[in-house]
Amino acid sequence: MARYILYTTLLASLMLLYSCRERIDMNLNSAQSKLVIGGYIATEPGRYTITVTGSGDYFGQQSLSRFEQAEVSIDGVALTSDPLQKGHYHTEPDFSAIPGRTYQLEVKVDFDNDGQKELYSATTRVPQQVNLLSMMLAPATKTDPPKTLPMIGILIFNDPKGANYYGAHLYISSAKDSTNQYKKYQITNSVSKYFLNLFGPEVEDGSAISFPAFMISRKTEVAYRDTLVIFPLDTVTLELNSLDEPYFCYLDAAQASLSGQNPLLAKPPGIIPGNISGGALGCFGSYTISRRQQVVKYDSNTWTDEQMERRFGVAWREIFK
Amino acid sequence: MAAERLTMSGYMYDSSNGEPLIGASIYVKELKQGVVTNVNGYYVFTLPEGVYNVELSYIGYATQRHRITLSRSLSKDFSLEQQRVEIAEIVVTSDDPSRRLEKPQMGVEKLPISDIRKIPAFMGEVDIIKAIQLLPGVQAVSEGTSAFSVRGGTPDQNLVLLDGATVYNASHLMGFFSVFNNDIVKDVTLYKGDIPATQGGRLSSLMEVDTKDGNDQRFSTQGGLGLISARLLLEGPIVKDKLSIWGAGRTSYADIFLPLVGNNSLSDTKLNFFDINGRISWKINDKNRIFLSGYWGQDFFKMQQSTMFRFSNKAATLKWNSIIQPNLYVSTSIVSSWYDYNLEAGTDLLTGAWKAAIEDYGLRHEYTWLIDNNNKFMAGLSSSFKIIHSGNAELIQDNADPLAIDVPVSQSLESAIFVSNEQKIGAVTLRYGLRFSLFNNIGPRKEVLMDENYHKIGSQEYAAGAFYNTYWGIEPRVALSWRIIPTISVKASYSHSVQYLHLLQTSTAGTPLDVWIASNPNIKPQSCDQISIGYFHNVWNDNLTLSAEGYYKFLHNVVDFKDFATVILNTDVDTELRIGKGNAYGIELMARKQKGNLTGWISYTYSRSFRTIPEVNQGMTYRSPSDRPHSVNVVLSYSPLKWLSIGMNWVYATGQPISAPEGRYIINDFGKEEILPVYTGRNQYRMSDYHRLDLSATFDLNSKNKGRYNHEINISTYNTYARKNPWMINFRTDKETHEQYAEMTYLFSIVPSISYNFKF
């Protein structure tokens, strides 16, 4: 974690100072197409999805194959193929994984087009539940006067004995919008935005720890071309996940692949390790969920009067008296 | 009865400042024999009784002729005067071209600081490592770095010595400058493979940087002022001819330009370095000399009062040179070096700190015995104790216990005894030597235990002071030079070397965040067998030297990383490493012109470097990061007028190997589809080729009236035609079109600079 914060801050600064970027043409060889099976289950009731797709060349316009005729099951219970999203298979809407239990995923699909479905499988053991004791929003800078944004979210919890693998999700809900239409943004809606605890599985062994995750700025990117502007009274929710080891390793490698070849920090890229049998790519994983939330406080150093007036109207000072 | 053999010995100095002259020639006409001074300016000759005409010469200095009557062994020092002549007559190399033909050593490059100063410099800061990177067989690891690769090796396979003390990270400002202040450097020698038996511990090269002795005649000052840095050297005698001292400092002010970037977040950013060098040299008497030299340099980066990064080098050398007999010379030195870095970031509630360091304390005792004019024998021993703090990170929280990663400290002792002899037999010169190296891991230490698949299965603790693991190596070094005719020689050499220290760096850019580890029960020492052959030809009265050298290296126990290895702050880092073998081979061609208005060199290098490690790249042989098949260096200096000197470099190298994805697939965890790249091999692609042109013009401001005060202005451009040389390549997905693309990051366009240098 410390590694992550310190590194990214340092690197971003140096890159800003020196570098320029430009798109280039590269000729890359074609890779043999492979079956890709991925997905996860978690301890919160919900509809979980397994995807069955194929890999393709890195560059190129051709769409990646999606397999809609597969038979997908978890512990013998069949998943339903999504008619709108090819290659997506869903559990029942109230599925929840039980901590400590092992689940088996089976996928039968005719990937090699020989008229016969091949069997691919994977197992995941759901980690024991780890609950958040509390959360904090700490100012990220020691500026004088202090500013409340950007902030670092800190998750506080008791780490069970043994190797544990943590990650965190971030959600922000808008209090103002919620008076009309409740909007909840899952900021970490992709693997590259998910926050993995990089301290190592045994470092915090058995102790109460604070796990700092996410730099939350006044403008936080939500998704493509969608920037969420954070204001006082918005609610920040932090979600702690305790992941099974193969899934953690898979996400860690996936993030390394996505973060690129930075010469200062790069990990040597390779085939992302998974747990699907039969030579398929991807991973079937599980994790536990625990959440805490906090309302963002008003701070005069963070928001200008004009911004507050646009957001809350001319009488905004009355709200924040 | 044979005539009695007498010795003539002494030192040769620069008359203006008392600096010893290294490599100066003493030629006895009657015998048609010559010797050159050693690194301390010392020479010794064995002659029969008689009267001799002796010619003393050193490039850039007026030749002296003396008639010497030798009736008994004689100790005699000489002082040569610098020639006050056209700048162009100061040639590109101080290494006597004729002597180069005779030396059995191969792959040795010597660069005097006067030549390095002529090379166009980045931001006007003359840099010896940037100059070294222009030599054949030497390649910058990437744009803007001080790390370099020699003959397909990795940067950690280069031993860099400053007055005998190891420099573990020779970079400032993330590598854009080196730690060597050019004002204090006397001489730089790079051994590209055939490292003498007297040195060891690295596989690829030895770079020896010697600082100047100091002016024991008068006080003087020199320095310079550039766009982002300034430097000053003060030197002079405390006791004339006996005791001299100098001190030099350099500081950067790169951050003063940051507010001009227009980014408010950078306005209070600090980005600086400084370094301080000093040396006291004491000529106790004709036979004993002592010097104490020291270095301290530090880089400092601070951003928005919350993030601070500092890295620091320290080195010190205490050396005693003693002449026991005119032909028996002893050198004893105590050296220490230290490299550390410290990265801190914090909030009001939470502070993170990451520290790492390597300490090195060494002792060296070495004898040089000139048995006769045809045999130079050396023997000695060395030992160095290393303490490696691979990493310690701590999160300090206001209301909770600190959270820490503490990678165990490693202690080791690396020792060696060595013997070597250089022998002349007619037109053949032989150099043969043997080095026996011994390595011990010393407790306390907890070593990880692994199964055959590198999975951790436990750990083993060793008590404090316990010598719990030992490796040793026998390292023969043999070289031969055959001077076929006075202007042509052929050479061949074989060397075996062992390396017990490894730099774990997934980076290709020479980051200061180094993680060094010593060999241990899991990580065996790396070793290398290198065979070289060479052809050397001097033409135009030694004015043009042509050389062709070929080499082949067999590398054993090469260390690389598994896919997605986590190296930094990993308490079980051994599980991330994979061991295998490697090979490298190449040809280096060079033409060097050394006299006249136009001097410089043109070189071409063909160099390949591969690794084969069972668990990497599916066990198939792959390119090492240093595999750059073709490189060309054109380094020219032209002095059309007394007051003007023009410099030019053109550098070309095949692109750096990189891994690139050949496939892609969709990952749909957490709600939004994301494209993951599929990497199928390691280093199977390359960045585009690297090339750039640097130009400089130096205006001597008082060329017509040379006096005590001399000054010049240097104007230079780095990357003159603004080539966008890739520093890294990333593979990304377009947010609009969702298509994949490759994106190059480059560091520099054209970088102009101006600097003012003075000396008085």
Coordinates of C-alpha atoms in Angstrom, one line a residue, chain B residues 473-700:
Chain B
G473 CA 35.6 -19.2 -7.3
I474 CA 38.9 -19.7 -9.1
E475 CA 39.1 -17.0 -11.8
P476 CA 41.9 -17.3 -14.3
R477 CA 42.7 -14.4 -16.6
V478 CA 45.0 -14.8 -19.6
A479 CA 45.9 -12.4 -22.3
L480 CA 48.3 -12.2 -25.2
S481 CA 49.5 -9.5 -27.5
W482 CA 51.7 -10.1 -30.5
R483 CA 53.1 -7.0 -32.2
I484 CA 53.5 -8.4 -35.7
I485 CA 55.1 -5.3 -37.0
P486 CA 55.5 -1.9 -35.2
T487 CA 52.1 -0.7 -36.4
I488 CA 50.1 -3.9 -36.1
S489 CA 49.3 -6.2 -33.3
V490 CA 46.9 -9.0 -32.6
K491 CA 45.5 -9.9 -29.2
A492 CA 43.6 -12.6 -27.5
S493 CA 42.3 -13.1 -24.0
Y494 CA 40.3 -15.4 -21.8
S495 CA 38.8 -14.5 -18.5
H496 CA 36.6 -16.2 -15.9
S497 CA 34.8 -14.0 -13.5
V498 CA 32.4 -14.5 -10.6
Q499 CA 29.7 -12.1 -9.2
Y500 CA 28.2 -12.5 -5.8
L501 CA 26.1 -9.4 -5.7
H502 CA 23.0 -8.9 -7.8
L503 CA 20.8 -5.9 -8.5
L504 CA 17.2 -6.8 -8.7
Q505 CA 15.8 -4.3 -11.1
T506 CA 12.8 -4.9 -13.2
S507 CA 13.2 -1.4 -14.5
T508 CA 14.9 -0.7 -17.8
A509 CA 15.6 2.9 -16.9
G510 CA 18.1 2.9 -14.1
T511 CA 15.9 3.9 -11.3
P512 CA 17.5 5.0 -8.0
L513 CA 15.2 2.5 -6.2
D514 CA 17.8 -0.2 -6.3
V515 CA 17.3 -3.5 -4.5
W516 CA 20.6 -5.3 -4.1
I517 CA 20.8 -8.9 -2.8
A518 CA 23.8 -11.0 -2.1
S519 CA 24.1 -14.6 -3.2
N520 CA 22.7 -16.9 -0.6
P521 CA 21.7 -20.6 -0.4
N522 CA 19.0 -20.0 -3.0
I523 CA 20.8 -17.6 -5.3
K524 CA 24.1 -19.0 -6.6
P525 CA 26.8 -16.6 -7.8
Q526 CA 26.7 -15.6 -11.5
S527 CA 29.8 -16.4 -13.5
C528 CA 31.1 -15.6 -16.9
D529 CA 33.7 -17.1 -19.3
Q530 CA 34.8 -14.6 -21.9
I531 CA 37.0 -15.2 -24.9
S532 CA 38.2 -12.2 -27.0
I533 CA 40.3 -11.7 -30.0
G534 CA 41.4 -8.4 -31.6
Y535 CA 43.3 -6.8 -34.4
F536 CA 44.9 -3.4 -33.9
H537 CA 46.5 -1.3 -36.6
N538 CA 48.1 2.2 -36.3
V539 CA 48.4 4.2 -39.5
W540 CA 49.5 7.7 -40.5
N541 CA 52.3 7.7 -38.0
D542 CA 50.0 6.6 -35.2
N543 CA 47.6 9.4 -36.0
L544 CA 44.8 7.0 -36.9
T545 CA 44.2 3.8 -34.9
L546 CA 42.0 1.1 -36.3
S547 CA 40.8 -1.8 -34.1
A548 CA 38.5 -4.8 -34.4
E549 CA 37.6 -6.9 -31.4
G550 CA 35.4 -9.9 -31.2
Y551 CA 34.1 -11.6 -28.0
Y552 CA 32.0 -14.5 -26.9
K553 CA 30.6 -14.8 -23.4
F554 CA 29.2 -17.8 -21.6
L555 CA 27.1 -16.8 -18.7
H556 CA 26.1 -19.1 -15.8
N557 CA 23.5 -18.8 -13.1
V558 CA 22.0 -15.7 -14.7
V559 CA 19.3 -14.2 -12.6
D560 CA 16.0 -13.0 -14.1
F561 CA 12.4 -12.6 -12.8
K562 CA 9.4 -14.7 -13.2
D563 CA 6.4 -13.2 -14.9
F564 CA 4.8 -10.4 -12.8
A565 CA 7.6 -10.6 -10.2
T566 CA 7.3 -8.4 -7.1
V567 CA 10.8 -7.4 -6.3
I568 CA 10.5 -4.3 -4.1
L569 CA 9.7 -4.8 -0.4
N570 CA 9.3 -8.5 -0.8
T571 CA 10.5 -10.4 2.2
D572 CA 10.6 -13.6 0.2
V573 CA 12.2 -12.1 -3.0
D574 CA 14.1 -15.3 -3.7
T575 CA 10.8 -16.9 -4.8
E576 CA 10.4 -14.3 -7.5
L577 CA 13.8 -15.0 -9.2
R578 CA 14.6 -17.6 -11.8
I579 CA 18.1 -18.9 -12.6
G580 CA 19.5 -20.0 -15.9
K581 CA 22.2 -19.4 -18.4
G582 CA 23.1 -16.9 -21.0
N583 CA 25.4 -16.1 -23.9
A584 CA 26.6 -12.9 -25.5
Y585 CA 28.8 -12.2 -28.5
G586 CA 29.8 -9.4 -30.7
I587 CA 32.3 -7.5 -32.8
E588 CA 33.5 -3.9 -32.1
L589 CA 35.1 -1.9 -34.9
M590 CA 36.7 1.5 -34.2
A591 CA 38.6 4.1 -36.1
R592 CA 40.1 6.8 -33.9
K593 CA 41.9 9.9 -35.2
Q594 CA 44.1 11.5 -32.6
K595 CA 45.9 14.5 -34.0
G596 CA 45.2 17.5 -36.1
N597 CA 42.3 19.9 -36.2
L598 CA 39.8 17.1 -36.5
T599 CA 39.9 14.4 -33.8
G600 CA 37.5 11.8 -32.6
W601 CA 36.3 8.3 -33.4
I602 CA 33.8 6.4 -35.4
S603 CA 32.7 3.0 -34.1
Y604 CA 30.4 0.2 -35.1
T605 CA 29.3 -2.6 -32.7
Y606 CA 27.5 -5.8 -33.4
S607 CA 26.3 -7.2 -30.1
R608 CA 23.9 -10.0 -29.2
S609 CA 22.8 -11.1 -25.8
F610 CA 20.5 -14.0 -24.9
R611 CA 19.2 -15.9 -21.8
T612 CA 17.7 -19.4 -21.4
I613 CA 15.9 -19.9 -18.2
P614 CA 13.5 -22.9 -17.8
E615 CA 10.7 -21.0 -16.1
V616 CA 10.9 -17.9 -18.3
N617 CA 9.5 -17.6 -21.8
Q618 CA 8.3 -21.2 -21.6
G619 CA 11.9 -22.3 -21.4
M620 CA 12.9 -20.9 -24.8
T621 CA 15.9 -18.7 -25.3
Y622 CA 15.0 -15.1 -25.3
R623 CA 16.7 -11.7 -25.8
S624 CA 18.3 -10.1 -22.7
P625 CA 17.2 -6.5 -22.1
S626 CA 20.7 -5.5 -23.3
D627 CA 20.4 -7.2 -26.7
R628 CA 21.0 -4.2 -29.1
P629 CA 22.5 -5.8 -32.3
H630 CA 23.7 -2.7 -34.1
S631 CA 25.2 0.5 -32.7
V632 CA 27.2 3.3 -34.3
N633 CA 28.9 6.2 -32.5
V634 CA 30.4 9.1 -34.3
V635 CA 32.3 11.4 -31.9
L636 CA 34.1 14.3 -33.5
S637 CA 35.8 17.4 -32.3
Y638 CA 36.9 20.1 -34.8
S639 CA 39.0 23.2 -34.0
P640 CA 39.1 25.5 -37.0
L641 CA 40.2 28.5 -35.0
K642 CA 42.2 29.1 -31.9
W643 CA 39.2 30.3 -30.0
L644 CA 36.6 27.9 -31.3
S645 CA 36.1 24.2 -30.9
I646 CA 33.1 22.4 -32.4
G647 CA 31.9 19.0 -31.1
M648 CA 29.5 16.5 -32.6
N649 CA 28.1 13.2 -31.5
W650 CA 25.8 11.0 -33.6
V651 CA 24.6 7.9 -31.8
Y652 CA 22.6 5.1 -33.3
A653 CA 21.4 1.8 -31.7
T654 CA 18.9 -0.9 -32.5
G655 CA 15.8 -0.5 -30.4
Q656 CA 15.6 -1.9 -26.9
P657 CA 13.9 -5.3 -26.6
I658 CA 10.4 -5.2 -25.0
S659 CA 7.6 -7.6 -24.4
A660 CA 4.4 -6.8 -26.3
P661 CA 1.0 -8.4 -26.3
E662 CA 0.0 -10.5 -29.3
G663 CA -3.5 -11.2 -28.1
R664 CA -6.3 -9.7 -26.0
Y665 CA -9.4 -10.8 -24.2
I666 CA -12.3 -9.4 -22.2
I667 CA -12.3 -9.3 -18.5
N668 CA -15.7 -8.5 -17.0
D669 CA -15.2 -8.5 -13.3
F670 CA -16.7 -5.6 -11.3
G671 CA -19.2 -4.6 -13.9
K672 CA -17.4 -3.0 -16.8
E673 CA -15.7 -4.8 -19.6
E674 CA -12.0 -4.3 -19.9
I675 CA -9.5 -5.5 -22.4
L676 CA -6.6 -7.5 -21.0
P677 CA -3.4 -7.9 -23.1
V678 CA -2.1 -11.4 -23.6
Y679 CA 1.7 -11.5 -23.5
T680 CA 3.1 -14.7 -25.0
G681 CA 6.8 -14.2 -24.8
R682 CA 9.5 -12.1 -23.2
N683 CA 11.4 -9.4 -25.0
Q684 CA 10.3 -10.7 -28.4
Y685 CA 9.8 -7.2 -29.9
R686 CA 11.8 -4.0 -30.0
M687 CA 11.2 -0.3 -29.6
S688 CA 12.1 1.7 -32.6
D689 CA 15.8 2.4 -33.2
Y690 CA 17.5 5.0 -31.1
H691 CA 19.4 7.8 -32.7
R692 CA 20.3 11.4 -32.0
L693 CA 22.7 14.2 -32.9
D694 CA 24.4 16.4 -30.3
L695 CA 26.3 19.5 -31.2
S696 CA 28.4 21.9 -29.3
A697 CA 30.6 25.0 -29.8
T698 CA 33.1 26.1 -27.2
F699 CA 34.4 29.7 -27.4
D700 CA 37.7 30.3 -25.7

